[in-house]
Structure formats: C-alpha cells, structure tokens
XYZ file of C-alpha atoms in Angstrom:
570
model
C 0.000 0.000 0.000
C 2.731 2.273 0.808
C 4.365 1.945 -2.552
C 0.845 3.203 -3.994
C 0.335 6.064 -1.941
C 3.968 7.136 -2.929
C 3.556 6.756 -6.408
C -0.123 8.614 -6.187
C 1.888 11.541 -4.302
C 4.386 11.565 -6.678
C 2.716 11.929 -9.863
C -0.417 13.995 -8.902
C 2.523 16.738 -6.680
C 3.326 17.190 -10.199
C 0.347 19.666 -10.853
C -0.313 20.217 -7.485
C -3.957 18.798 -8.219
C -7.452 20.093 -6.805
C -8.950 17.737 -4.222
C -11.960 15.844 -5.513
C -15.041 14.733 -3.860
C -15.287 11.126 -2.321
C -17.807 11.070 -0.016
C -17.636 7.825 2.864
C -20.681 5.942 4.277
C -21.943 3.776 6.698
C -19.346 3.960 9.448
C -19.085 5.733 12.600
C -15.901 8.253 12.690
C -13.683 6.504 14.697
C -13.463 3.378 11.923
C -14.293 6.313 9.317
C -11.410 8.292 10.503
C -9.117 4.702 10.131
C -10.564 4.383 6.936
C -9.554 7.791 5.524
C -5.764 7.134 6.642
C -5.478 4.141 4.644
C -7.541 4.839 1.520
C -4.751 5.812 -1.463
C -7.470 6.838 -3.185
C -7.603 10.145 -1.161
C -4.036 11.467 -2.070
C -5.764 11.766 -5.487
C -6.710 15.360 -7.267
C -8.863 16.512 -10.247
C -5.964 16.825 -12.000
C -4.569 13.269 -11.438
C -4.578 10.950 -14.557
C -7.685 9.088 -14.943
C -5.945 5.272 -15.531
C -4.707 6.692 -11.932
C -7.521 7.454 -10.070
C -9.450 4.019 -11.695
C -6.387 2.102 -10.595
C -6.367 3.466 -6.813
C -10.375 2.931 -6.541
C -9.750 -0.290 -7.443
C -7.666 -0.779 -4.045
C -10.214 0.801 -2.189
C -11.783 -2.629 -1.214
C -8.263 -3.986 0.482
C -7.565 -0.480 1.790
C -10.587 0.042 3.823
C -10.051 -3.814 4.589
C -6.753 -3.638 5.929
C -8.160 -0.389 7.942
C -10.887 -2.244 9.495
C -9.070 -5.458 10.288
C -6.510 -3.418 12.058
C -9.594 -2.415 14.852
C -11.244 -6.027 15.060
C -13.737 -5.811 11.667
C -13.225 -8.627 9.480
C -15.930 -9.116 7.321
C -16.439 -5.565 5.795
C -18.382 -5.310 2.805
C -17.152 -2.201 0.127
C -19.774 -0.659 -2.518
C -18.539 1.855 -4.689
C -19.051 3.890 -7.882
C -16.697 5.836 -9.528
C -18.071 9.331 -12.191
C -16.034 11.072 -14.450
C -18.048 13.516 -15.146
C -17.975 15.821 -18.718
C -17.408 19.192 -17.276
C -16.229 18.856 -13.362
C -13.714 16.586 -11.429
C -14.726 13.171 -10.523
C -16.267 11.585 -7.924
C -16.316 8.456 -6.028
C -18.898 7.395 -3.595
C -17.685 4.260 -1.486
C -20.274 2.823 1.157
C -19.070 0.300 3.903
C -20.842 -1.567 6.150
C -18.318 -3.137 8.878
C -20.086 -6.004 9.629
C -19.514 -7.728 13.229
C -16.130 -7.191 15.144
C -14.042 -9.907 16.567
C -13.746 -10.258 20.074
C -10.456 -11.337 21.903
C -11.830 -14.728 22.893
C -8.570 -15.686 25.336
C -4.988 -14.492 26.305
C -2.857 -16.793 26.574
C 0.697 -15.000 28.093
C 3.653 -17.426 28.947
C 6.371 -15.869 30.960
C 9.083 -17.530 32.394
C 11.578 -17.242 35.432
C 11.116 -15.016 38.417
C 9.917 -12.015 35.945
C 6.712 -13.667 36.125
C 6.227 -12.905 39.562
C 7.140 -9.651 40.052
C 4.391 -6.963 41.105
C 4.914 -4.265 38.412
C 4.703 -7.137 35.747
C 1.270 -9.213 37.545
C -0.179 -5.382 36.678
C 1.056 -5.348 33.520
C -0.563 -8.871 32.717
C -3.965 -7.793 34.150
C -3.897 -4.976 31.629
C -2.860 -7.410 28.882
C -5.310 -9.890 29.996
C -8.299 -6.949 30.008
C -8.213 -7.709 26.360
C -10.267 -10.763 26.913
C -14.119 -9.944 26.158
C -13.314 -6.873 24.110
C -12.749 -5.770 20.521
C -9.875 -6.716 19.101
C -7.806 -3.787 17.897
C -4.390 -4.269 16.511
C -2.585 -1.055 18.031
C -3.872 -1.914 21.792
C -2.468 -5.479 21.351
C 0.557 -4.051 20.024
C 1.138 -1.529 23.127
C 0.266 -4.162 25.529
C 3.141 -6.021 24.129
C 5.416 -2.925 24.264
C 4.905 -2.301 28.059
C 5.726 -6.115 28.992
C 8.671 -5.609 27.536
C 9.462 -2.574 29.156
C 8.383 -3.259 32.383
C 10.990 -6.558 32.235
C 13.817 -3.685 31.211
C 12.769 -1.353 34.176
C 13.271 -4.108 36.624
C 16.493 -5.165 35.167
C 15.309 -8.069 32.701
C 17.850 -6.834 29.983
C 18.002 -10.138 28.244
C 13.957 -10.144 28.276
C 12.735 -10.874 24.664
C 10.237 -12.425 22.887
C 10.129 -16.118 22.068
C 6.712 -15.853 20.035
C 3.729 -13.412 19.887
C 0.469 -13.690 18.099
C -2.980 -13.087 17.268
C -5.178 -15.854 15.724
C -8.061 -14.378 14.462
C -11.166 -16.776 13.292
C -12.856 -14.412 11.289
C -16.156 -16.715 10.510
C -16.746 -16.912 14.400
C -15.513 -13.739 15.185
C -13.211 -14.378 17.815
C -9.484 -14.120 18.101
C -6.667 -15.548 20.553
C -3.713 -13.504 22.068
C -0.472 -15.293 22.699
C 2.742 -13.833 24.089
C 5.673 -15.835 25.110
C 8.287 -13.931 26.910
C 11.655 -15.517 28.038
C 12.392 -13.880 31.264
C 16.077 -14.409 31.900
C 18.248 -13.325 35.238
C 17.654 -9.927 36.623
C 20.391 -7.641 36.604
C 21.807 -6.252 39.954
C 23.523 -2.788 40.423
C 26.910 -2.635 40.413
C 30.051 -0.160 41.344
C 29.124 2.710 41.876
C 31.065 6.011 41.445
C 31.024 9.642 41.936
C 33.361 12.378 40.607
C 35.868 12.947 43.586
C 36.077 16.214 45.270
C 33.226 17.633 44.550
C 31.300 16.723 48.252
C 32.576 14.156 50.636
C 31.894 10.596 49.616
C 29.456 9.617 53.046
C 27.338 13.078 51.845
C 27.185 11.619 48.212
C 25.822 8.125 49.011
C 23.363 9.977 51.325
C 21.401 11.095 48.046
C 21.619 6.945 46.809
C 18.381 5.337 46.906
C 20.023 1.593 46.560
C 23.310 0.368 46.999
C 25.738 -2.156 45.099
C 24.290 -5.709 45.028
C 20.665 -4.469 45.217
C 18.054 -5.536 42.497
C 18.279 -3.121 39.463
C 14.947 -0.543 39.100
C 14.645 2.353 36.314
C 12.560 3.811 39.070
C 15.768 4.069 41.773
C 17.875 5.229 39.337
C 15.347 8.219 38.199
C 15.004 9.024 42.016
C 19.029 9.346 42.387
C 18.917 11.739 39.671
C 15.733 13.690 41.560
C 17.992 14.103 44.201
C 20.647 14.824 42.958
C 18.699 18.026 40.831
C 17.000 18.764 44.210
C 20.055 19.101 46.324
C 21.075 22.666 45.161
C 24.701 21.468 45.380
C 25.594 20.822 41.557
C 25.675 22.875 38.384
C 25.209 19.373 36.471
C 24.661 15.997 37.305
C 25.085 12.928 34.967
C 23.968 9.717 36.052
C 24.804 6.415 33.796
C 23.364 3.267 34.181
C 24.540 0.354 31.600
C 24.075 -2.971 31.752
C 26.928 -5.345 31.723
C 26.382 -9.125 31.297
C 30.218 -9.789 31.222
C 30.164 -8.519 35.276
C 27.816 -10.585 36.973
C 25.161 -9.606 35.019
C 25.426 -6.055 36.820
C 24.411 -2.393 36.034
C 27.606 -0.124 37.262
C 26.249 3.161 37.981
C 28.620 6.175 36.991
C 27.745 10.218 38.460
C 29.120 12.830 37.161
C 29.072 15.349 38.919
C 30.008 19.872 37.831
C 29.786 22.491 40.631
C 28.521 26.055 40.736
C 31.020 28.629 39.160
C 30.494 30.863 41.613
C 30.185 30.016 45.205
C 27.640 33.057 46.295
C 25.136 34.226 44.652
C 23.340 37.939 45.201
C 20.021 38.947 44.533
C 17.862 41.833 44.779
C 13.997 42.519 44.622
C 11.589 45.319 45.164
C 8.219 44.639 46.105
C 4.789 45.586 47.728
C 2.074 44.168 50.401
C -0.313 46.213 52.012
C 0.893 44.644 55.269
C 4.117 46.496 54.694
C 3.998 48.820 52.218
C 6.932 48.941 49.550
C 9.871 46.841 50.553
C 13.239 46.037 49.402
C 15.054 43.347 49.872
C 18.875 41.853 49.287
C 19.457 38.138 49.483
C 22.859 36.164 49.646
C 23.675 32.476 49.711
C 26.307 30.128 49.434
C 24.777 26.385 48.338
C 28.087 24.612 48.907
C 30.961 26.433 51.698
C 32.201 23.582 51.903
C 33.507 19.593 50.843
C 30.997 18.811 53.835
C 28.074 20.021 51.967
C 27.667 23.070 54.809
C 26.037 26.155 53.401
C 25.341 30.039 54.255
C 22.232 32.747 53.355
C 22.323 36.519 54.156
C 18.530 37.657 54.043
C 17.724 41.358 54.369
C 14.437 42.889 53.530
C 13.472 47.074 54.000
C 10.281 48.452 54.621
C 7.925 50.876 56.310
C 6.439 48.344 59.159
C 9.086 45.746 59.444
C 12.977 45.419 58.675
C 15.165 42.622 59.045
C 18.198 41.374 58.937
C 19.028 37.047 58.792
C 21.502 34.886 58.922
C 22.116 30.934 58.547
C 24.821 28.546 58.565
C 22.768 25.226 57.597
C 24.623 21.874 57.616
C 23.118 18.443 56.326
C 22.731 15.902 58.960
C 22.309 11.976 58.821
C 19.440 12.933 55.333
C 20.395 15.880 53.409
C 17.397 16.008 51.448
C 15.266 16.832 54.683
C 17.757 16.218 57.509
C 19.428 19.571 58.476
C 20.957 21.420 61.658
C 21.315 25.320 61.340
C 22.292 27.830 63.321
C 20.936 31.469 62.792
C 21.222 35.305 63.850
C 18.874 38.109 63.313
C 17.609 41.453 63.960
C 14.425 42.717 63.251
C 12.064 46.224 63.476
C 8.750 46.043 63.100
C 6.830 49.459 63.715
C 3.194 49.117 63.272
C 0.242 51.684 64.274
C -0.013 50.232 67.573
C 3.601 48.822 68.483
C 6.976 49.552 68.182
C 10.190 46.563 68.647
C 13.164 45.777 68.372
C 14.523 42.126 68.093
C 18.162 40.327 68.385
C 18.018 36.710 68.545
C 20.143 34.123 67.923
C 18.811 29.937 67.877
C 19.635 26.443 66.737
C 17.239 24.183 64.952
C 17.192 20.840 63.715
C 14.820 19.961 60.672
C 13.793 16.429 59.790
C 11.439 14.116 58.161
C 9.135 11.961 60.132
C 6.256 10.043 59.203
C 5.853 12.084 56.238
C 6.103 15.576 58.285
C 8.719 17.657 58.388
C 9.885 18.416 62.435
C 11.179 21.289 63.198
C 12.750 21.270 66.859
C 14.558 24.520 67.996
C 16.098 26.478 70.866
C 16.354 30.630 70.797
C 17.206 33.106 72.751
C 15.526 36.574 72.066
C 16.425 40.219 73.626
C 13.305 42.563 72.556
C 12.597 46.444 73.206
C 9.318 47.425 72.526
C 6.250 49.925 73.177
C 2.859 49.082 72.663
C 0.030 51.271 73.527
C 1.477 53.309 76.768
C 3.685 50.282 77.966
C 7.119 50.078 77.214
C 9.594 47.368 78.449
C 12.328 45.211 77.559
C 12.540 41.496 77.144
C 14.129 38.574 77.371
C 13.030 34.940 76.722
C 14.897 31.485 75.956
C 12.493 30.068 73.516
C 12.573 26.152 73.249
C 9.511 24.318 71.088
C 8.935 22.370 67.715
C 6.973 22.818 64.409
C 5.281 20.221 62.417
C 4.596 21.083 58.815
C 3.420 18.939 56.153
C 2.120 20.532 52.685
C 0.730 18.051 49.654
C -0.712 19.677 46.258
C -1.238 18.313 42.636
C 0.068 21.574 41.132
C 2.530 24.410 42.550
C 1.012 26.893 40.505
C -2.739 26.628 40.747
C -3.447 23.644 42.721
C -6.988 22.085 42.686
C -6.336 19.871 45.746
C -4.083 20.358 48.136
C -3.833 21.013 52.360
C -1.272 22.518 54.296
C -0.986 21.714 57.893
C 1.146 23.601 60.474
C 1.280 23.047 64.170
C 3.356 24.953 66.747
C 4.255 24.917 70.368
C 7.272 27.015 72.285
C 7.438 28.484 75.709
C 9.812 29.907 77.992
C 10.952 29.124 81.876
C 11.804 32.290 83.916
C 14.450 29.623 86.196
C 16.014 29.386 82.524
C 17.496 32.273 81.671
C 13.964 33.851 80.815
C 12.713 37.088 82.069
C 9.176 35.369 82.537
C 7.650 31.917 81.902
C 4.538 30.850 79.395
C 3.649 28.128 76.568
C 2.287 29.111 73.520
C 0.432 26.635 70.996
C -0.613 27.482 67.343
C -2.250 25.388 64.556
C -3.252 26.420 60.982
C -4.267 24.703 58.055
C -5.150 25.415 54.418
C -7.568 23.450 52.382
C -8.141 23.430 48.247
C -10.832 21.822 46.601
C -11.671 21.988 42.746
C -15.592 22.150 42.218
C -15.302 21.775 38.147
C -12.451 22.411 35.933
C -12.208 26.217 36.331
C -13.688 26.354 40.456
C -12.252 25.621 43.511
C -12.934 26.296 47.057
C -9.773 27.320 49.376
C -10.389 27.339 53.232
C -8.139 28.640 55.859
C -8.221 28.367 59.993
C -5.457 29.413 62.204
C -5.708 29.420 66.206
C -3.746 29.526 68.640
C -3.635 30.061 72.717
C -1.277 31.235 75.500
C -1.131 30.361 78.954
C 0.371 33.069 80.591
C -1.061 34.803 84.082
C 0.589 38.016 83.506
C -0.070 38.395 79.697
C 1.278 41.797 79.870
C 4.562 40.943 80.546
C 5.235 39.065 77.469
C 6.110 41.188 74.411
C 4.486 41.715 71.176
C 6.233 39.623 69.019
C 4.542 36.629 71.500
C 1.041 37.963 71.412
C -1.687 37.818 68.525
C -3.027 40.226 66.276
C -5.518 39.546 63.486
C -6.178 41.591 60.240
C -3.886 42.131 57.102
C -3.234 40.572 53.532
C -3.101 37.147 54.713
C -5.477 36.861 58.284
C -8.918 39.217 58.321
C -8.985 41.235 54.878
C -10.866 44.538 55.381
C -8.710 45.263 58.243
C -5.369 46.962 59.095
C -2.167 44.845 59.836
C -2.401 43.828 63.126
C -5.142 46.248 63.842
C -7.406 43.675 65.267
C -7.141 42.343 69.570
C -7.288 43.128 72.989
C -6.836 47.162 73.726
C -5.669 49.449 76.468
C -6.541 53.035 76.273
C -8.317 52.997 72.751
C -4.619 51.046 70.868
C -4.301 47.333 70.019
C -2.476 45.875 72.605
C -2.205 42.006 71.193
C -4.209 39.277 72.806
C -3.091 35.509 74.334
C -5.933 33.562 71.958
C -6.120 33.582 68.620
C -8.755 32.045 65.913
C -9.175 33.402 62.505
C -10.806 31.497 58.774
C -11.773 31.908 55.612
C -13.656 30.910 52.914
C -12.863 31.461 49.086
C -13.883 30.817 45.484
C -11.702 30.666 42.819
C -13.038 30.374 39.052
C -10.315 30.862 36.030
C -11.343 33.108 33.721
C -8.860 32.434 31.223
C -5.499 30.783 30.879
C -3.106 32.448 34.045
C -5.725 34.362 35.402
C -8.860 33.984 37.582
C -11.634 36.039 39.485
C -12.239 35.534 43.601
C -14.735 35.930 46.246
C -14.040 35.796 49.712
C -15.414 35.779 53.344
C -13.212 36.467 56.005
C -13.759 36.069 60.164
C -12.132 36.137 63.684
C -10.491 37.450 66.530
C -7.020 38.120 68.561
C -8.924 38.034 72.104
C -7.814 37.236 76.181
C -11.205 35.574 77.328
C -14.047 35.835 75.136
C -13.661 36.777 71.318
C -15.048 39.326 69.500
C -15.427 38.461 66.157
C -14.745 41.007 63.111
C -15.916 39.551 58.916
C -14.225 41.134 56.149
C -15.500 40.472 52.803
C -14.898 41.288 48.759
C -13.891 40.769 45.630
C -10.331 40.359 43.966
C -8.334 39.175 40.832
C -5.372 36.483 40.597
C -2.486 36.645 37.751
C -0.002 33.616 38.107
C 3.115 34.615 37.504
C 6.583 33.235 37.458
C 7.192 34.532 40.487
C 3.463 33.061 42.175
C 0.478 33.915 42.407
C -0.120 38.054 42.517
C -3.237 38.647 44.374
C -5.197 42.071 43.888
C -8.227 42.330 46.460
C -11.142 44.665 47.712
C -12.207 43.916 51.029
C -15.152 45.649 53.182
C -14.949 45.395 56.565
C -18.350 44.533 58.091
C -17.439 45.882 61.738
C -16.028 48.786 61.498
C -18.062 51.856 60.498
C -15.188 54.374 59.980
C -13.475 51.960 57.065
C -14.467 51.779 53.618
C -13.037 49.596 51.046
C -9.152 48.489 51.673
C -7.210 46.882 48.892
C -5.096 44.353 50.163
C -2.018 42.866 48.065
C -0.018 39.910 48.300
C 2.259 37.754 46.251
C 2.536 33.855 46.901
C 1.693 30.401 46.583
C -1.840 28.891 47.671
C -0.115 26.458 50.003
C-alpha cells in the first residue's frame, strides 16, 4: 500500500492537483477516521490521470479492509461507484458496512523465570489480559506487548525478549486468541558505583543513593538518584549512567558525574509591595556549597515601612540531606506598626527532619526585645525552646486544585532558665483546596492559637496575637485587630481566625475571587470582626499576585481596603 500512496503523491505533486469529492458511508468516525488514513485513493486530485484514479479505486476494497481489520472488523463489505463527469472533477462514492467485530476470545501469556512474579509485571498482565471480552484492535495489542517488555527492562530483565507473539483471528466466528511468550532471563543487579571525587565528601554523596551495590536493578531508583541529585542545590550538572553489563555478573555499574557552581555566592535583589508592609526592598545572599561537607550560608535582608530585618544561617546536612538539616541562625528585626513599636536580636539552633511524612522542626532561641505598645514600654528577654510540624501536599505548585497545608506549633519559655518570665504558647493552621469543576475551587483557611500566661502583659508583642492584614482578616489593618488598652491594640493571648474562598479561572493564568473572612485576637471571650470582597489572581513566574477589595463589616469608619499579596496557595 505504501508503494501506492507514494507513487499517487508523486505523480499527482506534479500539478499540485485540486482535491476531488469522495464522499464515505456507513461507518461511525472513529473506523471512518481509520478508513480515511489508509484509503490511497484520497491522495488523489482533479488533475490526477484518470488510468490513476481508476487504478487506486480499485484498491479501495483492500484499503478500507486492511483499515478495518486493524480495529477487530473482518468481514467488511465495500460498494462503490466511480463518475467522471464531462465538465467537473470526478467523484467516487464508497459505502461500507463493517459487519460484526471480533472479540479477543482468550490471552494466553507465557512468561518464564522469576519475571513472572514480580508486582509491576502481575499489573502489567492484568492490563494485557483486560483484552479478553473486548474488541480486538491491533494497536492496543501491540502496546500491551510494548509495556511487557518494558516493564521486564525497568526491573532489570535486559536479556527479556520475545520467544513468540500472536494473534489468531477466526474471522467466521468472530473471535481471536492472544499469545505472548516472553523468556524472562536473570535480573540484573547494580553494580560499582562512582562519583566524581572532590566535589562533596563521599558519606554526603551516598546519602542522596536510593540503593546500593548488590541491590536488584529498578529504572525507578535510578530516576530518584537523579531527583535528588537536581534537588540538592549542590551541583551545576549531574550525569547519572546506568549500563548494563552481562560480562560482570550480570550487573548495572552506575557512573555520576558530577560539575559544581562557578560561583560560590550568589546575590540577589527585589523590590516589592504588600499592604501589610507597604513597599519593601530586599537583598538576598547564599552560598549552596561552603564547603567539601556540603555546609552552606544565606544573608537575608528585607526594607520596609512596618518591618525590617536582617538574617543569617549557617545550615549543615545531617544523617538525610534532602530533609535532615541542623542550622544555626542570627537576626535582627524592626517592626513598627500603628499600635507597636520593637526591636529584636536573637540568635537559635534548629534541627529539621522528616518523620512520618512531616517535616519536624525542633529549635532552641534566645531573644532580647525592646518594645512599646500602647502606653507600655519594656524590655525582654526569653529562651524560647519548642517544635513545628509542617506537612504541605498539592497536585500543582502553581494553581493547585487539591491540596492542604498543615502547620502546628508549640514554644514556651521558663523564667528559672534564663527567661525574664515563663509561658507556653500553641498554634495550629491549616489550608484546604478543593476543585468544584475544571475552572472552580474552594480554598479554606483556619489558624488558632492560645497562651497560657497569668501576667499576659509581661510578654512582648512579638509573642502575642493580632488579626487583620493581607493574609489573616482582609478589610482590616495589619495587626489592627485584639485586645486594647486606652483605645490602641495591645495584642491578645488567643487567637482564631478562617476563611472561605472561590476561585473560578477566567482564562489561561488568570482567575476572578470571592471571599469571606472572620475572627479574633482576644484574652477571654472573642469578638469576632468579617471582612468580605472581591479580587483578581495573575499567576506569575514569580506566584500567584493577588489584587483584592475587602469591606470590613465591623467597622463603620473603614471603607473599602485593597489588600495585596504575592505567593503560593499552600
């Protein structure tokens, strides 16, 4: 057929012909569409030479034939009728009926060895085996066969072939039988394996390994290593080679190259704005790899109206670099709000790990604050010891349609430890995203949190809670919502805040929002305060850019506040 359709292009590309009119009946598209692709008759113009065009619509019968057999129709019957008329192009009219499809009547797969038995393969055979009671179509048969076959070379089956493969096809009864025979043979182990020296030390390198020498050989392992290896931060380029080698033990030897940065720090700059703070600089510097060890370094400064800081972090990977880390960090901070004025040092170890699927943050810090709020001024000084749990899942980073992010915090302080004063502090947030239909989703938020403290007022602000801003109670002023002395926001010891939000995507990077907004910073009983409005989303490569209009629905003397943010859902 191919030689046909060749020849047909050939001599009718000549005069660059006219398409002429054949007209196809008595099939649904799918077979139609099948039909179409085969027919050379179709490659034919007005123009094309008439001994041609009666030779090609001769071969319509075995093209459509051959088309139909390929998806299980076997007994198609052609009528045709072929016009030249005086003064036009000419014309073919072909009707088909495809008659009665075969149906795959058994499979019948033979495999041998211990590749038989493995789990990835028993799925593949189930999907091979779904054939059984349904129409036989050439291609699915042929991708079935494909995917044993690569399965076997994913689990290290590199002498896997096939001994025989068929399909007997009794066309009179309309049934067909699958067989596949598929010699096995020994599964390959991993071998040596080797990293580029000097580049990290060799106990940090095999850290990132998800097998080891002598283990069974998986496609899967080796794609993680090179996940890891990507993820770490540490490289400029990482190679990772994986050949078979029957003349070792029927091993795979696995080799890693392995390029470092150019430059050991890297500087960046931003400018920004939030309505929480107003326009903000900030200056960044980090150093991914100090160090043989692995250890690593990040200046963080960021400038603004309400709050300033200044960070530092010497970070170095523990028994799992990919979530196992110990740091040590300084800072300073000013945050100057309408109610409150401080001023932080602190300095604190933590040590970050994985466990049971959360990450664990445990952590020790000792904070010096000066600060004024409402008329009370003071000075501060608390050893901070406590943990975070975090855990975050999403199907998309960008604009996620399910997701939840869970948080979970408790520190205190102990005046007989170095502490000016003693209390424990709990908070807990989470984050929910639903997708209603393609373009809708729900988000909700909760965070709440308590203190027990019996002098509240001797803890400073940067312990207490406040509620309103971009990202608690929109409507309201940053931290403009709690307890007060004397007609100013003082900060409360409770906290509980939520909200409710729909999401629908307009078009492509861009979506519309609705939003409901409620809670309190409170000492006994709260007093709630509901924002609510309108806004607009543009995803951009730097995250999400929210633009929103918020009313607040307790507060008389406020009319609409815009409230801007940049960031990702979760």
């Amino acid at each position: 057929m191919w030689i046909r359709i060749a020849l047909c292009l050939g001599l009718s590309a000549l005069s660059l012909p006219s398409s002429a009119d054949v007209t196809i009946q008595g099939l649904r598209s799918s077979l139609e569409a099948n039909v179409r692709a085969h027919l050379g008759l179709l490659e034919l113009g007005c123009e094309s030479p008439a001994w041609l065009v009666r030779w090609q619509f001769r071969e319509v019968d075995a093209d459509a034939s051959e088309a139909l057999e390929a998806l299980g129709y076997y007994d198609a019957k052609v009528e045709k009728r072929l016009t030249f008329p005086d003064d036009g192009c000419w014309q073919a009219e072909i009707s088909i009926a495809a008659g009665k499809s075969v149906v795959v009547d058994a499979v019948n797969v033979e495999i041998d060895g211990a590749l038989a038995t493995e789990p990835a393969m028993l799925v593949a055979l189930a999907d091979i085996e779904g054939m059984k009671g349904r129409r036989l179509q050439h291609d699915v048969y042929e991708a079935h066969k494909r995917k044993l076959l690569d399965v076997a070379l994913s689990l290290g089956y590199f002498d896997a072939q096939l001994r025989s493969s068929e399909v007997v096809v009794r066309a009179d009864a309309h049934a067909a039988i699958v067989n596949v025979d598929i010699e096995g043979g020994p599964r390959y182990r991993f071998g040596a394996i080797t990293f580029t020296e000097g580049v990290l030390d060799q106990w940090l390198l095999e850290a990132y390994l998800p097998f080891k020498s002598g283990d069974f050989y998986a496609a899967d392992l080796v794609a993680r290593l090179r996940r890891n290896l990507g993820d770490s931060g540490y490289f400029a380029r990482a190679v990772v080679t994986a050949e078979a080698d029957a003349d070792q033990g029927y091993t795979v030897p696995v080799r890693v190259e392995l390029e470092s940065f150019n430059r050991s720090w890297t500087y960046s700059l931003g400018a920004g704005y939030a309505t929480d703070t107003g326009p903000r600089l900030r200056a960044d510097a980090e150093n991914r790899k100090l160090n043989a060890k692995g250890h690593r370094a990040v200046v963080r400064t960021l400038a603004s109206r309400v709050l300033s800081t200044v960070d530092a972090e010497y970070r170095i990977p523990h028994r799992d670099p990919m979530n196992d880390w110990i740091s040590f960090d300084a800072g300073i901070a000013r945050e100057d709000t309408d109610t409150s004025q401080s001023d932080v040092m602190k300095v604190g170890m933590r040590h970050s790990y994985l466990r049971w699927g959360w990450i664990e943050s445990d952590f020790v810090e000792l904070a010096s604050e000066d600060y004024d709020i409402a008329d009370e001024s003071g000075r501060s000084r608390l050893l901070l010891l406590g943990t975070t749990l975090s855990r975050v899942w999403r199907d998309d980073p960008v604009r996620p349609t399910r997701g939840l992010r869970l948080m979970t915090t408790i520190r205190g302080a102990e005046q007989s430890l170095a502490s000016d004063t003693s209390f424990l502090q709990i908070r807990a947030a989470a984050k929910v995203v639903r997708g209603l239909t393609d373009s809708t989703r729900v988000l909700i938020r909760a965070d709440g949190g308590w203190t027990w403290k019996e002098e509240f007022s001797d803890l400073p602000p940067s312990v207490r809670f406040f509620a309103g801003g971009d990202t608690s109670i929109r409507g309201y002023e940053y931290q403009s919502i709690g307890p007060q002395t004397n007609g100013e926001v003082v900060g409360g010891s409770g906290l509980a805040t939520g909200s409710l939000e729909f999401d629908w995507a307009f078009r492509p990077g861009w979506s519309a929002a609705a939003f409901v907004d409620s809670g309190s910073a409170f000492d006994r009983e709260p007093e709630y305060f509901t924002g609510v409005g309108l806004g607009v989303r543009w995803y951009s490569p730097l995250g999400p850019l929210r633009v929103d209009l918020a009313h607040p629905l307790d507060d008389d003397k406020s009319g609409v506040r815009l409230h801007i943010s940049i960031g990702p859902d979760l």
